[in-house]
Each structure stands twice: as C-alpha cells, then as structure tokens.
Backbone as CSV, one residue per row, in Angstrom:
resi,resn,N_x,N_y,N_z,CA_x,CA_y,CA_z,C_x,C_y,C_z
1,UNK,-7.632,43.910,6.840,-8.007,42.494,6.895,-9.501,42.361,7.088
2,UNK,-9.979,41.791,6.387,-11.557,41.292,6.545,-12.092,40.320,7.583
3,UNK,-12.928,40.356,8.359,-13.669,39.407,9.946,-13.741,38.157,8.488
4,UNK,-13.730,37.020,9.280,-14.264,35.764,8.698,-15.835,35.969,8.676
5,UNK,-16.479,36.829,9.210,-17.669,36.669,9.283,-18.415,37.506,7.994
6,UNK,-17.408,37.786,7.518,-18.043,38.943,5.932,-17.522,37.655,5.139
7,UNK,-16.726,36.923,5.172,-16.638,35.777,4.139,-18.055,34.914,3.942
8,UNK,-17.887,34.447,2.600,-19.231,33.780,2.505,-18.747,32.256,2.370
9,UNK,-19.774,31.326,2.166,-19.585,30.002,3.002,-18.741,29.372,1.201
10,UNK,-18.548,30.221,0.049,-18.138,29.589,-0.938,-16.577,30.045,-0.992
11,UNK,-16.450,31.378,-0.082,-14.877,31.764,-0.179,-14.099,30.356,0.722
12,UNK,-14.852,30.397,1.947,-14.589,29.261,2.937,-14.382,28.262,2.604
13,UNK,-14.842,27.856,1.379,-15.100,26.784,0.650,-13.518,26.630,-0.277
14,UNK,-13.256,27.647,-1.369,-11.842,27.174,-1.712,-10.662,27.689,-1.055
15,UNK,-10.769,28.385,0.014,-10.248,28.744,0.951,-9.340,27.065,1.529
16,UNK,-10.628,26.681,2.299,-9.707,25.406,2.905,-8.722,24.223,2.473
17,UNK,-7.713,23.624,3.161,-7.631,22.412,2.760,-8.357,21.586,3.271
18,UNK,-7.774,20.073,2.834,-8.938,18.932,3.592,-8.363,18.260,4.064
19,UNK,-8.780,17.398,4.740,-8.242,15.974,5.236,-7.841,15.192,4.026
20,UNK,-7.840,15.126,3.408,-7.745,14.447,2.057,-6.392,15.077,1.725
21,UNK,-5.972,16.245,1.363,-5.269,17.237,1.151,-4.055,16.385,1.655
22,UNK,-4.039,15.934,3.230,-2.774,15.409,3.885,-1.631,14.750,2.922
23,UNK,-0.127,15.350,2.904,0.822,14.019,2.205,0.721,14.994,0.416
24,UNK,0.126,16.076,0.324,-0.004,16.366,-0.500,1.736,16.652,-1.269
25,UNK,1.838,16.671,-2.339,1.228,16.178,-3.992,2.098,14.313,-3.818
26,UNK,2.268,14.031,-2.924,2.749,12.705,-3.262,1.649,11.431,-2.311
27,UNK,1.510,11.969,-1.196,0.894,11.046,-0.349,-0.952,11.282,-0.219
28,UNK,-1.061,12.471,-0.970,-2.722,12.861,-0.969,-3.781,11.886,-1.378
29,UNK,-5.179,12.045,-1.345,-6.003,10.837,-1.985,-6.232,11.829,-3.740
30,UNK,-6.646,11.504,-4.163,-6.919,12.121,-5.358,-7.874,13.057,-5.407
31,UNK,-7.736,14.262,-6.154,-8.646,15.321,-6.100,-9.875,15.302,-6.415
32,UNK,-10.916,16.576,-5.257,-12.152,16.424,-4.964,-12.952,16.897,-6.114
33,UNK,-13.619,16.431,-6.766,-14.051,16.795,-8.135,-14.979,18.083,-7.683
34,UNK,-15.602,17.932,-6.368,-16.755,19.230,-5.978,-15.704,20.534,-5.757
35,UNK,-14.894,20.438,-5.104,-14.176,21.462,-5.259,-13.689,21.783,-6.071
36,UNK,-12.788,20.707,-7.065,-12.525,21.915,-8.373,-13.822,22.510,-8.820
37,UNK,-15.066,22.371,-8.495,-15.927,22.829,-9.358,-16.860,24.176,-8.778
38,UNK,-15.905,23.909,-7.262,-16.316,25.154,-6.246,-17.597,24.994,-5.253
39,UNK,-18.201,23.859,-5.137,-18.921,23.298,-4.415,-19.100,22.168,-3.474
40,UNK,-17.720,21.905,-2.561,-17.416,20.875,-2.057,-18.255,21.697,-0.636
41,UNK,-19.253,20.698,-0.285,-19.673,21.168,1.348,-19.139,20.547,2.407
42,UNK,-18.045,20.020,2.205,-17.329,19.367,3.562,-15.913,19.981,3.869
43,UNK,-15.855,21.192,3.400,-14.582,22.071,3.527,-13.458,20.647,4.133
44,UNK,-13.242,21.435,5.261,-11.784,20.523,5.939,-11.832,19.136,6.319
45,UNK,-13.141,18.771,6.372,-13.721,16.951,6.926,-13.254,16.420,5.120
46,UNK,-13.222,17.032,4.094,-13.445,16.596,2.854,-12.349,15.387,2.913
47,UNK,-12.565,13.908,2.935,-11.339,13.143,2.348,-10.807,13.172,1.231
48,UNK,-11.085,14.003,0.550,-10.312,14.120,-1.172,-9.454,15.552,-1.086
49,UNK,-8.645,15.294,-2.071,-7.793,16.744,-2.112,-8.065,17.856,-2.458
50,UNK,-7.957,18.921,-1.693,-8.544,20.408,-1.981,-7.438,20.807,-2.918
51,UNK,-5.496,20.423,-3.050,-4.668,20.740,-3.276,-4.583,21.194,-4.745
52,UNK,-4.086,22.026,-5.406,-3.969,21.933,-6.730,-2.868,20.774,-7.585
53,UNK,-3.680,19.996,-8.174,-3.268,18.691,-9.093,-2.485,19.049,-10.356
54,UNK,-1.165,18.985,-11.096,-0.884,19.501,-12.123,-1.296,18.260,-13.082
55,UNK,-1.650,17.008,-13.009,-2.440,16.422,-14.297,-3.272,15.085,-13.601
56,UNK,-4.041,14.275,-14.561,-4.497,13.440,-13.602,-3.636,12.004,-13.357
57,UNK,-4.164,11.358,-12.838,-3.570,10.538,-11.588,-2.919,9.499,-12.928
58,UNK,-1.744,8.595,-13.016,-1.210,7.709,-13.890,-1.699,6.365,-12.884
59,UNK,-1.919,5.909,-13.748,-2.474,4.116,-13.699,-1.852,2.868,-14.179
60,UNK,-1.768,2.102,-13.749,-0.835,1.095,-14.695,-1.964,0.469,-15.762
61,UNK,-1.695,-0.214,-16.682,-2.846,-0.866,-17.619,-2.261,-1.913,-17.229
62,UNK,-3.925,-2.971,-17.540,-4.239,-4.218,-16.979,-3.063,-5.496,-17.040
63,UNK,-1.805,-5.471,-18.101,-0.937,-6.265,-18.114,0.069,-6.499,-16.821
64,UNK,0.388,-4.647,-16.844,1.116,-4.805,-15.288,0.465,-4.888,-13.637
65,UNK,-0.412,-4.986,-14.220,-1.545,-4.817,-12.857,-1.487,-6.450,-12.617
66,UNK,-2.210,-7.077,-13.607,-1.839,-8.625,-13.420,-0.804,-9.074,-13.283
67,UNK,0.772,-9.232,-13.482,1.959,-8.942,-13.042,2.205,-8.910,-12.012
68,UNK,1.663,-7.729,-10.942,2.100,-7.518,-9.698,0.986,-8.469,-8.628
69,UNK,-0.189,-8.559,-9.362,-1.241,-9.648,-8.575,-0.782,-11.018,-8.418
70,UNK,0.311,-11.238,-9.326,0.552,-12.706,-9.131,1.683,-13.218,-8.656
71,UNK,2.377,-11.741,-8.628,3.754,-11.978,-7.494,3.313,-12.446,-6.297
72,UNK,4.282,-12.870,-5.359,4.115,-13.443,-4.093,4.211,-11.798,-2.830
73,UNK,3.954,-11.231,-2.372,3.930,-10.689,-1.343,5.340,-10.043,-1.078
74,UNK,6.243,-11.029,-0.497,7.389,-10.164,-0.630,8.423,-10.011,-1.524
75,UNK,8.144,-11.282,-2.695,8.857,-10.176,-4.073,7.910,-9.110,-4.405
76,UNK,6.757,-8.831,-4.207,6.534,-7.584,-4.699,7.053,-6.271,-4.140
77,UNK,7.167,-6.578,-2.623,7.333,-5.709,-2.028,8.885,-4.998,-2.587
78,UNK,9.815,-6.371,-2.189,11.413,-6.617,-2.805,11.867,-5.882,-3.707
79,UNK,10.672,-5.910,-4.726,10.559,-5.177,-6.256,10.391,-3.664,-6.076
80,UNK,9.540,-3.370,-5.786,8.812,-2.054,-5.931,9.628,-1.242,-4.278
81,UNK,9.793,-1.300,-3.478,10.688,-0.935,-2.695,11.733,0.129,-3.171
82,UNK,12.887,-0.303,-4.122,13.784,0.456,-4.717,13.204,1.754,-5.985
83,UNK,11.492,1.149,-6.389,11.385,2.054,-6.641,10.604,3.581,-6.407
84,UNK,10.264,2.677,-5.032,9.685,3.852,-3.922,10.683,5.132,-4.031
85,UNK,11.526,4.328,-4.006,13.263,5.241,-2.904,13.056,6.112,-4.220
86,UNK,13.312,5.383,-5.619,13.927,6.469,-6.569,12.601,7.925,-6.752
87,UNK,11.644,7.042,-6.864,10.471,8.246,-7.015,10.287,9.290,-5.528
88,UNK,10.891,9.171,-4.619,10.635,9.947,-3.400,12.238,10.936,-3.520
89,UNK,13.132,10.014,-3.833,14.465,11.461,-3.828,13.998,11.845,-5.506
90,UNK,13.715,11.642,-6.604,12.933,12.765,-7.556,12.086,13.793,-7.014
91,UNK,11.518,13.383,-6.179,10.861,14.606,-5.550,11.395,15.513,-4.446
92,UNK,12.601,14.954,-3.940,13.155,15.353,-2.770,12.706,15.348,-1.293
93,UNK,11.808,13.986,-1.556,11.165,13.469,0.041,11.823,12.391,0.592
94,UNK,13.504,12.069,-0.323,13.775,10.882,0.666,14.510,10.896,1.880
95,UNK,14.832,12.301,2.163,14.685,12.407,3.277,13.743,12.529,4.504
96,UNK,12.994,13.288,4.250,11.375,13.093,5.177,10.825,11.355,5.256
97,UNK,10.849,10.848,4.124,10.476,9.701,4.449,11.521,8.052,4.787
98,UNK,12.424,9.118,5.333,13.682,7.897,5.728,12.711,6.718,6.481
99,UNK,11.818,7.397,7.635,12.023,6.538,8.885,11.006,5.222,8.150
100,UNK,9.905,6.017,6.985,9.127,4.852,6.397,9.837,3.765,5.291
101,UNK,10.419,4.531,5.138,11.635,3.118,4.494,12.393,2.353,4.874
102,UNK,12.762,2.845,5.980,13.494,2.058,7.147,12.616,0.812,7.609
103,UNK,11.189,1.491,8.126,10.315,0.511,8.525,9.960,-0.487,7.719
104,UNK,9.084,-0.025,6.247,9.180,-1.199,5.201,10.356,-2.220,4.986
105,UNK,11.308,-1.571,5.158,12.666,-2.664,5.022,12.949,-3.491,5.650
106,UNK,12.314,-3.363,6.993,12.869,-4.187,8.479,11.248,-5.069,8.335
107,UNK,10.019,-4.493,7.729,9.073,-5.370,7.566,8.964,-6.414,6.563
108,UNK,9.728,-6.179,5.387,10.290,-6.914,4.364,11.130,-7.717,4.901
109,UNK,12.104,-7.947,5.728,12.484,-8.979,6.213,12.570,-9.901,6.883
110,UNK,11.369,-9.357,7.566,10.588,-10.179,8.659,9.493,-11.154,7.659
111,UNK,8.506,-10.692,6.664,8.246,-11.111,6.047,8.939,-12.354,4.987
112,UNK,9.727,-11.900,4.924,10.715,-13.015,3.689,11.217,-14.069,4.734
113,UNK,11.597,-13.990,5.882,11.581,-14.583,7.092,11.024,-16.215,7.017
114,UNK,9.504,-15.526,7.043,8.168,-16.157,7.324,8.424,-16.895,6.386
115,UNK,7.628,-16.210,4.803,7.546,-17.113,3.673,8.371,-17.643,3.179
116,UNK,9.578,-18.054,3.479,10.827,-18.638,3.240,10.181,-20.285,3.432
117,UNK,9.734,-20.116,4.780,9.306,-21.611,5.281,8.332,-22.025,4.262
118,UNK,7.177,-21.510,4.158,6.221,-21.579,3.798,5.988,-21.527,2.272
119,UNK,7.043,-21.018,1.438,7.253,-21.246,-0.332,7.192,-22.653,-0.769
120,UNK,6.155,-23.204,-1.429,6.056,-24.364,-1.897,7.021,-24.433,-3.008
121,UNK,7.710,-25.860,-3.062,9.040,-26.072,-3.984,8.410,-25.732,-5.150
122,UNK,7.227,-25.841,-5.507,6.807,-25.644,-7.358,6.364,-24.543,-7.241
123,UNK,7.027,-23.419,-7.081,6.959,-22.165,-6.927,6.802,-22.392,-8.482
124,UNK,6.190,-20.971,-8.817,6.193,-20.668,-10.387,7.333,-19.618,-10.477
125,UNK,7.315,-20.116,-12.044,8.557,-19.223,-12.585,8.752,-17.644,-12.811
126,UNK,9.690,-17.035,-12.044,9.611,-15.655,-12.648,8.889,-15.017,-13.794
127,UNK,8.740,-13.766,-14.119,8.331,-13.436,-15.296,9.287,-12.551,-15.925
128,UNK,9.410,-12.937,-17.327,10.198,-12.289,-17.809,10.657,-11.306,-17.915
129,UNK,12.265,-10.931,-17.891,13.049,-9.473,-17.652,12.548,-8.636,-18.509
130,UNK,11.847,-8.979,-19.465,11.356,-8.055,-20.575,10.268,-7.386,-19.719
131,UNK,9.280,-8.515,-19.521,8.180,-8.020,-18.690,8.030,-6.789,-17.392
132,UNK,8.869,-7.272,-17.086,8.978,-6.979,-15.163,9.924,-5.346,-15.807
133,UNK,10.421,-5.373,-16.983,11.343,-4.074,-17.406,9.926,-3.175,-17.244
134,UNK,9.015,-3.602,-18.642,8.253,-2.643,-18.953,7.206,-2.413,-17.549
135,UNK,6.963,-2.771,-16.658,6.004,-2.586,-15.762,6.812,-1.843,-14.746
136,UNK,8.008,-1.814,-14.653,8.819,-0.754,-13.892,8.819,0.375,-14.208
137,UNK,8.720,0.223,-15.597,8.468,2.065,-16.248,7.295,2.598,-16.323
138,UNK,6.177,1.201,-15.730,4.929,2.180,-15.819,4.680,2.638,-14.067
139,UNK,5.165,1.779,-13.287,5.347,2.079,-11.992,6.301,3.440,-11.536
140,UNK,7.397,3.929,-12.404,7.732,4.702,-12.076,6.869,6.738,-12.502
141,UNK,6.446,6.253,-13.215,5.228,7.576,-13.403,4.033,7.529,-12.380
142,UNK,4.223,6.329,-10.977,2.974,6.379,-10.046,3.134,7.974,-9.099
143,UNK,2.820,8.134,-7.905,3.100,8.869,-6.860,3.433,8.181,-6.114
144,UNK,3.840,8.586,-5.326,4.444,7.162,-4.167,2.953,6.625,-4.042
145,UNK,2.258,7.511,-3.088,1.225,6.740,-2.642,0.699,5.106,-3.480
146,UNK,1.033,5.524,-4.618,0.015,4.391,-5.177,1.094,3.431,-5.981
147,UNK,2.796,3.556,-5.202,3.538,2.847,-5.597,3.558,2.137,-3.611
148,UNK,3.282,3.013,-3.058,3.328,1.985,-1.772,2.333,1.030,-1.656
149,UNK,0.599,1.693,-2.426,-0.015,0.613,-2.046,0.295,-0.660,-2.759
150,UNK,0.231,-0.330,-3.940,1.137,-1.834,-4.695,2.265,-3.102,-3.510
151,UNK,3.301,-1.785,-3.280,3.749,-2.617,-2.519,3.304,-3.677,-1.255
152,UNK,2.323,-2.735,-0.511,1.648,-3.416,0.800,0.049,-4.243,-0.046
153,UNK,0.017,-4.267,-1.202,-1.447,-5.411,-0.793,-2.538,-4.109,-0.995
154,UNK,-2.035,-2.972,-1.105,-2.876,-1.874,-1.130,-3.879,-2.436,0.127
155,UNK,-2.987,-2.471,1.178,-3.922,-2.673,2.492,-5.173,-1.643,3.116
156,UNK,-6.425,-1.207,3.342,-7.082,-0.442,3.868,-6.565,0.248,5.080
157,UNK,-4.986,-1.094,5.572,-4.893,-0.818,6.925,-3.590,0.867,6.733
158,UNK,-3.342,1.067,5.818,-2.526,1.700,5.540,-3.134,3.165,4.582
159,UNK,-3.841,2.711,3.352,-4.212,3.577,2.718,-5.880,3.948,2.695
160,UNK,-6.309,4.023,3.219,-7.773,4.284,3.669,-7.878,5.327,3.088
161,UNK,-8.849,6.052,2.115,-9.132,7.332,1.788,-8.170,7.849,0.612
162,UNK,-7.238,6.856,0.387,-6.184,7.819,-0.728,-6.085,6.553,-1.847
163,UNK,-5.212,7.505,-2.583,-5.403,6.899,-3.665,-4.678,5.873,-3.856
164,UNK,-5.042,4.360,-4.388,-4.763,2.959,-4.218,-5.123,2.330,-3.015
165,UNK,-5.900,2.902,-2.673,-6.960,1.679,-1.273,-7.789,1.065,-2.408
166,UNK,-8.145,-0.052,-1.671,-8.753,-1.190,-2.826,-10.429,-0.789,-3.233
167,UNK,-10.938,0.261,-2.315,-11.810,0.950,-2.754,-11.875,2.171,-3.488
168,UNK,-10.939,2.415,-4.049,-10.891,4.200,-4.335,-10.352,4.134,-6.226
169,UNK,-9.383,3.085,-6.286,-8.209,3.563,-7.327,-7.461,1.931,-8.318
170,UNK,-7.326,2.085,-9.436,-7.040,0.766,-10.198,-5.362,1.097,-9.660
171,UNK,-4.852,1.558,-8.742,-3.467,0.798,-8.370,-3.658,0.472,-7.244
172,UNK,-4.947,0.227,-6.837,-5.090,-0.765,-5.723,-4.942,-1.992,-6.089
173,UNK,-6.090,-2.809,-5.778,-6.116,-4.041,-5.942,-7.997,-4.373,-6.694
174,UNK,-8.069,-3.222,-7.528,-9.582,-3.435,-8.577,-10.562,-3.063,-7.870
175,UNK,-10.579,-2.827,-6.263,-12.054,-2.318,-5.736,-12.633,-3.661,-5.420
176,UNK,-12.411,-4.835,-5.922,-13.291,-5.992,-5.461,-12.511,-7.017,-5.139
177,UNK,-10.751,-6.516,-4.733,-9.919,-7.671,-4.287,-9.210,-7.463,-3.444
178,UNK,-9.452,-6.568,-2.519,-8.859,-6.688,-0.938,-8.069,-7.941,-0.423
179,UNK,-6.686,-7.666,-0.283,-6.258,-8.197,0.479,-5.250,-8.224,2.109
180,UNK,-5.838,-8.771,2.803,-5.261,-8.873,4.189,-3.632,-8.343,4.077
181,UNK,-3.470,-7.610,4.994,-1.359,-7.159,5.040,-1.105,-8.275,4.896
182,UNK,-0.028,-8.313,4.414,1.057,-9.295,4.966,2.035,-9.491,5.873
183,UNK,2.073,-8.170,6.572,2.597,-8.370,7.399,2.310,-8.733,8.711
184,UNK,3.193,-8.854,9.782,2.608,-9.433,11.404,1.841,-7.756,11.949
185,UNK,1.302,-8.296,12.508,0.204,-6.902,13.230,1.574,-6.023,14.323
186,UNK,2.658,-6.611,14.851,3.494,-5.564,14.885,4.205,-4.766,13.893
187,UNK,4.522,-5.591,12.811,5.127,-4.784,11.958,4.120,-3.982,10.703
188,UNK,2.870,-4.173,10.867,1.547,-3.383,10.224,1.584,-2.168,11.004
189,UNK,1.679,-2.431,12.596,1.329,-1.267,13.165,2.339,0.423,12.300
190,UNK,3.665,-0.541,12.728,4.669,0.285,12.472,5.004,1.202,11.267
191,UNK,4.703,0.096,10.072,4.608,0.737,9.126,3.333,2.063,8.645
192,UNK,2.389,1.399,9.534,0.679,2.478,9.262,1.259,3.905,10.189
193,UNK,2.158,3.943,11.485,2.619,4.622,12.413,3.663,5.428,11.391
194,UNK,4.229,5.255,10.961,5.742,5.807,10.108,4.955,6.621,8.702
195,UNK,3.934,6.084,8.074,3.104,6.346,6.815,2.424,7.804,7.435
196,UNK,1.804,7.650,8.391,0.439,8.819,9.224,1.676,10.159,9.450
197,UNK,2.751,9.333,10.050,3.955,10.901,10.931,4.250,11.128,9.639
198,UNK,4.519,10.436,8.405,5.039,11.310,7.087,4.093,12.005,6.802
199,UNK,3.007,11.556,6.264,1.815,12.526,6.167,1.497,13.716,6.889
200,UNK,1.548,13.681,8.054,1.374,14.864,9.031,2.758,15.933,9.008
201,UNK,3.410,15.295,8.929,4.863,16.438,8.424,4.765,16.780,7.189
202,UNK,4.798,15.991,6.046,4.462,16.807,4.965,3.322,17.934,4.660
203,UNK,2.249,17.996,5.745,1.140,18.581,5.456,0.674,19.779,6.236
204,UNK,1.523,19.926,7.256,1.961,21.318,7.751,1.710,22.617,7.493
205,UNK,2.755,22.670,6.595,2.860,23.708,5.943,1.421,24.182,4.680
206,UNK,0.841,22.742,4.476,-0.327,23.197,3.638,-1.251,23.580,4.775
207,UNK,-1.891,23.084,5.572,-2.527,23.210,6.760,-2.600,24.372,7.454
208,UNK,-1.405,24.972,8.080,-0.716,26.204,8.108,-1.556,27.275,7.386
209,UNK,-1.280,27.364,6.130,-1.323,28.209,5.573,-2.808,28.622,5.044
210,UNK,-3.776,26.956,5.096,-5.297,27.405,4.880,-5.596,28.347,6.047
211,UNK,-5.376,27.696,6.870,-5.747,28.440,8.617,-5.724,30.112,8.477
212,UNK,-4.512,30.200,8.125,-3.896,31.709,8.098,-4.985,32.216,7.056
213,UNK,-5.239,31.912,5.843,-5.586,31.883,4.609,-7.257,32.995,5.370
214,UNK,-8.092,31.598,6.120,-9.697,31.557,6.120,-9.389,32.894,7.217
215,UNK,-8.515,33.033,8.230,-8.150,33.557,9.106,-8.463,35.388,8.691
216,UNK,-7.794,35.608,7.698,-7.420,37.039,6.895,-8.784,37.687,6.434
C-alpha cells in the first residue's frame, strides 16, 4: 500500500468524491466539468458530481416547461408525485425513499387543504389529456431530483446545489423565476429533513469507498 503522502495532489484529485456527489446517480447535482477534465481544485468541498455520469442530464423542452409553470402548486405536485414513485422503484430506490414520499404526501394534503379555500371560482381550464400525456413522457426520462424539483417550485429550500434549483438547471424554474415553497414552514422543514436523510443514506457507500480509495 502506498502513504497518501507519495500521492500527488491530481491522484487526490480523481480519487475523491464531492459534496455534490451526495444522492448519487439519482439525487446528485450534475457533473463537475473540471473533474471530468482532471482538474477540479475543490476535491471533496466540490458541489458538483465527482460520480461517473452514463449520459447527459434530460430536460424538458419549453412546451412542457410552460405547462407545469402554469399549473397551480398542488396539481402540480398531485401530478408529478405518482411519477416520482414510478421513476424511483425503476431504479429500485422506492424503498429508501419511502419516508420522502410519505412526507410529500402528507404535505400535499395539507397544501390542497389550504388552496381549496383560496381557488378562485374562474379557475382556468385544465390542459389537455393530449397535452399533460406528452409532458409525462418527457418527465419520465428526468432523475428524480429534477422530477422533485418540478414538483416543489424547484424551491432553493430543498434543492440548493443540484440539479433543478432555480439557479443551476432548465427543470428548475429558468434561473430567473424562483419561487417561494408552497408549503407551511412545518411541512418545508420536513420535507427538506426526509430529502438530506435520503441523500446521506444513499451516499454512504460512495463516500465510504473514496475514503478507503485516497486512504490506500
């Protein structure tokens, strides 16, 4: 085994994961362009993914993007919810991420709660089953991550650093349209609390294994 101290600061370099890395290949922020290129100087502080990416990130185009901007809050959520679930057991995380679905669900109804009162009678009209078909199929090629931020408002309070925070990614909300949760600041907490423990369990084992990795 070789001292870490005969390593040089570029082995160290693709050696590590990052902070970014966390939640990896579903909950990660999107990959660090300096490191694929072997020059990332923020090893483990890095907020982008050290992880290996098998293609790049899927996006919705601008039809379904407008679509989900003009839903109300908790039909979007309503909507895209079921297809959290299906894209997380495709991957075989719907178990790990029971307790965050649980939480979204119990925040979704607290929400629908609220805006129940508050739905003005000239609500606008659905959009068509045709419509709302094809934007499901582009939602289902997301990662979760950037099918949850859709769901939440792509809140900062939730996705900070990954991909679909309203600064980072077009399945946010464009980078110049932040919007406030919708939910009550107890049930924000909960859900940001349930999102962080999935992340940190999924990322373990990557974590783990840099350690051991720089360690050797």
């Amino acid at each position: 085994m070789a001292s870490q101290d005969l390593m040089t600061e570029g082995d160290n370099n693709l050696m590590t994961p990052s902070v970014g890395s966390l939640g990896h290949p579903e909950f990660c922020r999107r990959p660090c362009i300096f490191f694929a290129a072997g020059s990332c100087n923020n090893y483990i502080s890095c907020g982008y993914c050290h992880c290996e990416h098998e293609k790049r990130v899927t996006h919705l185009d601008r039809r379904n993007r407008e679509l989900l901007h003009s839903m109300a809050a908790p039909d979007r959520l309503e909507l895209l919810l079921p297809l959290l679930e299906q894209r997380l057991e495709s991957k075989g995380l719907r178990e790990v991420a029971g307790e965050l679905l649980q939480t979204l669900q119990e925040a979704l109804q607290e929400l629908r709660a609220t805006s129940e009162q508050d739905r003005p009678e000239d609500s606008e009209e659905p959009a068509p089953k045709s419509q709302i078909s094809r934007m499901k199929s582009g939602v289902r090629k997301l990662p979760c991550i950037s099918i949850l931020g859709w769901a939440v408002c792509a809140s900062p309070v939730y996705l900070s650093g990954l991909p679909g925070d309203s600064a980072d990614n077009q399945d946010g909300l464009g980078g110049d349209q932040a919007l406030k949760s919708p939910f009550s600041q107890a049930a924000d907490q909960r859900v940001t609390d349930a999102l962080n423990q999935l992340r940190a369990g999924m990322s373990t084992a990557i974590l783990t294994d840099g350690v051991l990795r720089i360690m050797m």
